[in-house]
Amino acid sequence: DQQVKQNSPSLSVQEGRISILNCDYTNSMFDYFLWYKKYPAEGPTFLISISSIKDKNEDGRFTVFLNKSAKHLSLHIVPSQPGDSAVYFCAASARYGGATNKLIFGTGTLLAVQP
Amino acid sequence: GAGVSQSPSNKVTEKGKDVELRCDPISGHTALYWYRQRLGQGLEFLIYFQGNSAPDKSGLPSDRFSAERTGESVSTLTIQRTQQEDSAVYLCASSLGDREYGYTFGSGTRLTVV
């Protein structure tokens, strides 16, 4: 039962253009969402997050959009840079009465930014 | 320490042997998590520690897997009688428990069972 889905295993964009990575979830109890970035042979690193009380959060070149009715979120990177090439994971958590902050991850999208 | 440290970084073991994977979290981080990533798959939750207790072990795939944490610091994940399907990157993460900043992950231990 894949509660967090990233249906695009890979994405290729030109340097300077916008990268849009998508994520869908099924569990309506999820109320916090995060994006992680992972380079080969390294652990994932936190990129940006959004609470379900918001529909947008922006940090520099990175913006996350949340559409709760569609159970969909997306990460926009603009302008894309070659150093952004990595695997991007979407993650979600639900607070069930003070629970674990356990994150459920998607399968990742490999972004390649072409110079 | 400055980050989450995991050891060994790579481990090759024969099927049927036991292995121990170690995680040193960031000092002061009360929450510690173990995940694994099998080839071509996402990160799969294994176990969560709050202090030295494990309120959520729901992701441990079988009774061959166990983990402990001592001194609210170091954690060890033990896999007994390893099988080839245990081959994966095992990732440890720690956090202060505040969801706004997610977790900090280590670089992982790549386990290969031959």
Short mmCIF file of C-alpha atoms in Angstrom, two decimals:
data_model
loop_
_atom_site.label_atom_id
_atom_site.label_comp_id
_atom_site.label_asym_id
_atom_site.label_seq_id
_atom_site.Cartn_x
_atom_site.Cartn_y
_atom_site.Cartn_z
CA ASP A 1 0.00 0.00 0.00
CA GLN A 2 1.95 2.99 -1.32
CA GLN A 3 0.58 5.95 0.62
CA VAL A 4 2.93 8.45 -1.05
CA LYS A 5 3.43 8.16 -4.78
CA GLN A 6 5.86 9.78 -7.15
CA ASN A 7 4.76 8.56 -10.53
CA SER A 8 7.63 10.01 -12.53
CA PRO A 9 10.82 8.06 -11.91
CA SER A 10 12.86 10.62 -13.82
CA LEU A 11 12.74 14.15 -15.22
CA SER A 12 15.14 16.02 -17.49
CA VAL A 13 15.15 19.81 -17.84
CA GLN A 14 17.41 22.44 -19.33
CA GLU A 15 19.45 24.70 -17.10
CA GLY A 16 17.57 27.91 -16.34
CA ARG A 17 14.13 26.38 -16.93
CA ILE A 18 11.59 25.34 -14.33
CA SER A 19 11.62 21.84 -12.81
CA ILE A 20 8.28 20.56 -11.51
CA LEU A 21 8.27 17.41 -9.42
CA ASN A 22 4.95 15.87 -8.46
CA CYS A 23 3.72 13.80 -5.56
CA ASP A 24 0.35 12.27 -4.70
CA TYR A 25 -0.81 10.83 -1.41
CA THR A 26 -3.73 8.71 -0.33
CA ASN A 27 -3.90 9.10 3.44
CA SER A 28 -6.16 12.04 4.36
CA MET A 29 -4.62 12.06 7.86
CA PHE A 30 -1.32 13.37 6.52
CA ASP A 31 -0.89 16.94 7.70
CA TYR A 32 2.76 17.70 7.08
CA PHE A 33 4.76 17.27 3.91
CA LEU A 34 8.45 17.51 3.13
CA TRP A 35 10.80 17.27 0.19
CA TYR A 36 14.23 15.72 0.49
CA LYS A 37 17.08 15.73 -1.98
CA LYS A 38 19.54 12.87 -2.28
CA TYR A 39 22.90 12.68 -4.02
CA PRO A 40 24.52 9.27 -4.71
CA ALA A 41 26.24 7.69 -1.71
CA GLU A 42 24.84 10.33 0.63
CA GLY A 43 21.84 10.41 2.93
CA PRO A 44 18.78 12.47 1.98
CA THR A 45 18.91 16.12 3.00
CA PHE A 46 15.91 18.20 3.99
CA LEU A 47 14.89 20.76 1.37
CA ILE A 48 11.53 22.34 2.16
CA SER A 49 8.33 21.53 4.00
CA ILE A 50 4.70 22.60 4.17
CA SER A 51 1.95 22.23 6.72
CA SER A 52 -1.55 21.31 5.62
CA ILE A 53 -2.83 24.68 6.85
CA LYS A 54 -0.95 26.32 3.96
CA ASP A 55 -1.09 25.86 0.21
CA LYS A 56 2.31 27.31 -0.66
CA ASN A 57 5.72 27.66 0.90
CA GLU A 58 8.65 29.34 -0.77
CA ASP A 59 12.38 29.25 -0.02
CA GLY A 60 14.61 30.89 -2.59
CA ARG A 61 14.44 28.95 -5.84
CA PHE A 62 12.26 26.25 -4.27
CA THR A 63 8.49 26.44 -3.87
CA VAL A 64 6.18 23.70 -2.65
CA PHE A 65 2.48 23.78 -3.52
CA LEU A 66 -0.14 21.73 -1.72
CA ASN A 67 -3.59 20.90 -3.09
CA LYS A 68 -5.38 19.10 -0.26
CA SER A 69 -8.57 18.41 -2.16
CA ALA A 70 -6.57 16.61 -4.84
CA LYS A 71 -4.13 15.10 -2.32
CA HIS A 72 -1.34 16.42 -4.49
CA LEU A 73 1.80 18.40 -3.91
CA SER A 74 4.49 19.65 -6.18
CA LEU A 75 7.97 21.08 -5.91
CA HIS A 76 8.99 23.85 -8.28
CA ILE A 77 12.62 24.72 -8.82
CA VAL A 78 13.28 27.87 -10.78
CA PRO A 79 15.69 28.51 -12.30
CA SER A 80 17.05 24.96 -12.39
CA GLN A 81 20.81 24.53 -12.04
CA PRO A 82 23.05 21.55 -12.88
CA GLY A 83 23.79 21.17 -9.14
CA ASP A 84 20.11 20.44 -8.59
CA SER A 85 20.57 17.09 -10.34
CA ALA A 86 19.68 14.52 -7.69
CA VAL A 87 16.90 12.21 -6.56
CA TYR A 88 14.02 14.07 -4.92
CA PHE A 89 11.83 12.33 -2.36
CA CYS A 90 8.43 13.49 -1.24
CA ALA A 91 7.50 12.56 2.34
CA ALA A 92 4.43 12.92 4.52
CA SER A 93 3.54 12.53 8.16
CA ALA A 94 0.42 12.44 10.29
CA ARG A 95 0.06 13.45 13.90
CA TYR A 96 -2.23 10.85 15.43
CA GLY A 97 -2.65 12.27 18.93
CA GLY A 98 1.02 13.01 19.53
CA ALA A 99 2.58 10.19 17.56
CA THR A 100 5.93 9.53 16.12
CA ASN A 101 6.51 12.09 13.35
CA LYS A 102 7.24 9.01 11.27
CA LEU A 103 7.76 10.05 7.65
CA ILE A 104 6.33 8.01 4.80
CA PHE A 105 8.41 8.45 1.67
CA GLY A 106 7.67 8.19 -2.01
CA THR A 107 9.90 6.25 -4.39
CA GLY A 108 11.73 9.32 -5.62
CA THR A 109 12.20 11.21 -8.89
CA LEU A 110 15.62 11.49 -10.50
CA LEU A 111 16.06 15.05 -11.77
CA ALA A 112 18.71 15.72 -14.40
CA VAL A 113 19.41 19.35 -15.22
CA GLN A 114 21.20 19.64 -18.54
CA PRO A 115 23.72 22.48 -18.94
CA GLY B 1 28.73 15.35 16.69
CA ALA B 2 28.05 17.64 13.77
CA GLY B 3 25.98 15.13 11.86
CA VAL B 4 24.54 11.64 11.98
CA SER B 5 27.29 9.07 11.69
CA GLN B 6 26.75 5.50 10.52
CA SER B 7 29.15 2.61 10.47
CA PRO B 8 30.22 0.67 8.59
CA SER B 9 29.61 2.51 5.36
CA ASN B 10 29.71 -0.75 3.44
CA LYS B 11 29.21 -4.32 4.61
CA VAL B 12 29.35 -7.52 2.59
CA THR B 13 28.21 -10.59 4.44
CA GLU B 14 27.42 -14.19 3.65
CA LYS B 15 23.85 -15.39 3.72
CA GLY B 16 22.97 -16.71 7.17
CA LYS B 17 25.42 -14.54 9.09
CA ASP B 18 24.39 -11.88 11.63
CA VAL B 19 25.24 -8.20 11.10
CA GLU B 20 25.20 -5.14 13.32
CA LEU B 21 24.78 -1.64 11.96
CA ARG B 22 25.58 1.36 14.11
CA CYS B 23 24.15 4.87 14.23
CA ASP B 24 25.46 7.87 16.18
CA PRO B 25 22.80 10.57 16.10
CA ILE B 26 23.28 14.29 16.51
CA SER B 27 23.90 15.10 20.16
CA GLY B 28 20.69 16.11 21.89
CA HIS B 29 18.38 14.62 19.28
CA THR B 30 15.86 12.57 21.20
CA ALA B 31 14.19 10.96 18.20
CA LEU B 32 15.99 8.37 16.09
CA TYR B 33 14.70 6.49 13.04
CA TRP B 34 15.91 3.61 10.93
CA TYR B 35 14.91 3.31 7.28
CA ARG B 36 16.10 1.14 4.44
CA GLN B 37 16.19 1.66 0.72
CA ARG B 38 16.26 -1.39 -1.50
CA LEU B 39 17.39 -1.01 -5.07
CA GLY B 40 14.93 1.02 -7.14
CA GLN B 41 12.60 1.58 -4.22
CA GLY B 42 11.75 4.37 -1.82
CA LEU B 43 12.72 4.73 1.80
CA GLU B 44 11.01 2.13 3.94
CA PHE B 45 10.43 2.91 7.63
CA LEU B 46 11.77 0.29 10.05
CA ILE B 47 11.71 1.58 13.63
CA TYR B 48 11.45 4.76 15.69
CA PHE B 49 13.10 5.53 19.04
CA GLN B 50 12.09 8.27 21.43
CA GLY B 51 14.88 8.33 23.98
CA ASN B 52 15.77 4.69 24.64
CA SER B 53 12.32 3.28 24.03
CA ALA B 54 10.85 2.20 20.71
CA PRO B 55 7.18 3.14 20.53
CA ASP B 56 6.94 2.22 16.86
CA LYS B 57 8.53 -0.96 15.56
CA SER B 58 5.90 -1.49 12.92
CA GLY B 59 8.32 -1.45 9.99
CA LEU B 60 10.63 -4.24 11.10
CA PRO B 61 10.12 -6.84 8.36
CA SER B 62 10.63 -9.96 10.47
CA ASP B 63 11.79 -11.20 13.86
CA ARG B 64 15.30 -11.46 12.41
CA PHE B 65 15.47 -7.68 12.74
CA SER B 66 15.96 -5.95 16.08
CA ALA B 67 17.27 -2.61 17.27
CA GLU B 68 18.25 -1.00 20.50
CA ARG B 69 19.29 2.42 21.67
CA THR B 70 21.32 3.19 24.77
CA GLY B 71 22.07 6.38 26.65
CA GLU B 72 19.64 8.25 24.41
CA SER B 73 22.45 8.17 21.91
CA VAL B 74 23.90 5.31 19.89
CA SER B 75 21.58 2.86 18.21
CA THR B 76 22.37 -0.57 16.80
CA LEU B 77 20.28 -2.37 14.19
CA THR B 78 20.89 -6.12 14.20
CA ILE B 79 19.90 -8.48 11.42
CA GLN B 80 20.18 -12.16 12.25
CA ARG B 81 20.55 -14.94 9.72
CA THR B 82 20.79 -12.49 6.84
CA GLN B 83 19.02 -13.24 3.56
CA GLN B 84 19.69 -11.86 0.11
CA GLU B 85 16.51 -9.77 0.25
CA ASP B 86 18.05 -7.90 3.19
CA SER B 87 20.50 -6.27 0.79
CA ALA B 88 19.80 -2.54 0.90
CA VAL B 89 21.10 0.80 2.11
CA TYR B 90 20.18 1.19 5.76
CA LEU B 91 19.70 4.81 6.74
CA CYS B 92 19.55 6.28 10.21
CA ALA B 93 18.09 9.69 10.98
CA SER B 94 17.67 11.78 14.08
CA SER B 95 15.59 14.80 15.00
CA LEU B 96 14.61 17.04 17.87
CA GLY B 97 11.04 15.93 17.32
CA ASP B 98 9.98 19.17 15.67
CA ARG B 99 8.35 18.34 12.36
CA GLU B 100 9.19 21.66 10.75
CA TYR B 101 12.77 20.62 10.13
CA GLY B 102 12.30 16.98 9.30
CA TYR B 103 15.11 14.63 10.05
CA THR B 104 18.86 14.69 9.55
CA PHE B 105 20.01 11.52 7.84
CA GLY B 106 23.32 9.75 7.94
CA SER B 107 25.02 8.56 4.78
CA GLY B 108 23.82 5.03 5.32
CA THR B 109 25.28 1.55 5.44
CA ARG B 110 25.20 -0.36 2.18
CA LEU B 111 24.57 -4.00 3.09
CA THR B 112 25.18 -6.69 0.50
CA VAL B 113 24.26 -10.28 1.34
CA VAL B 114 25.95 -12.81 -0.94
#
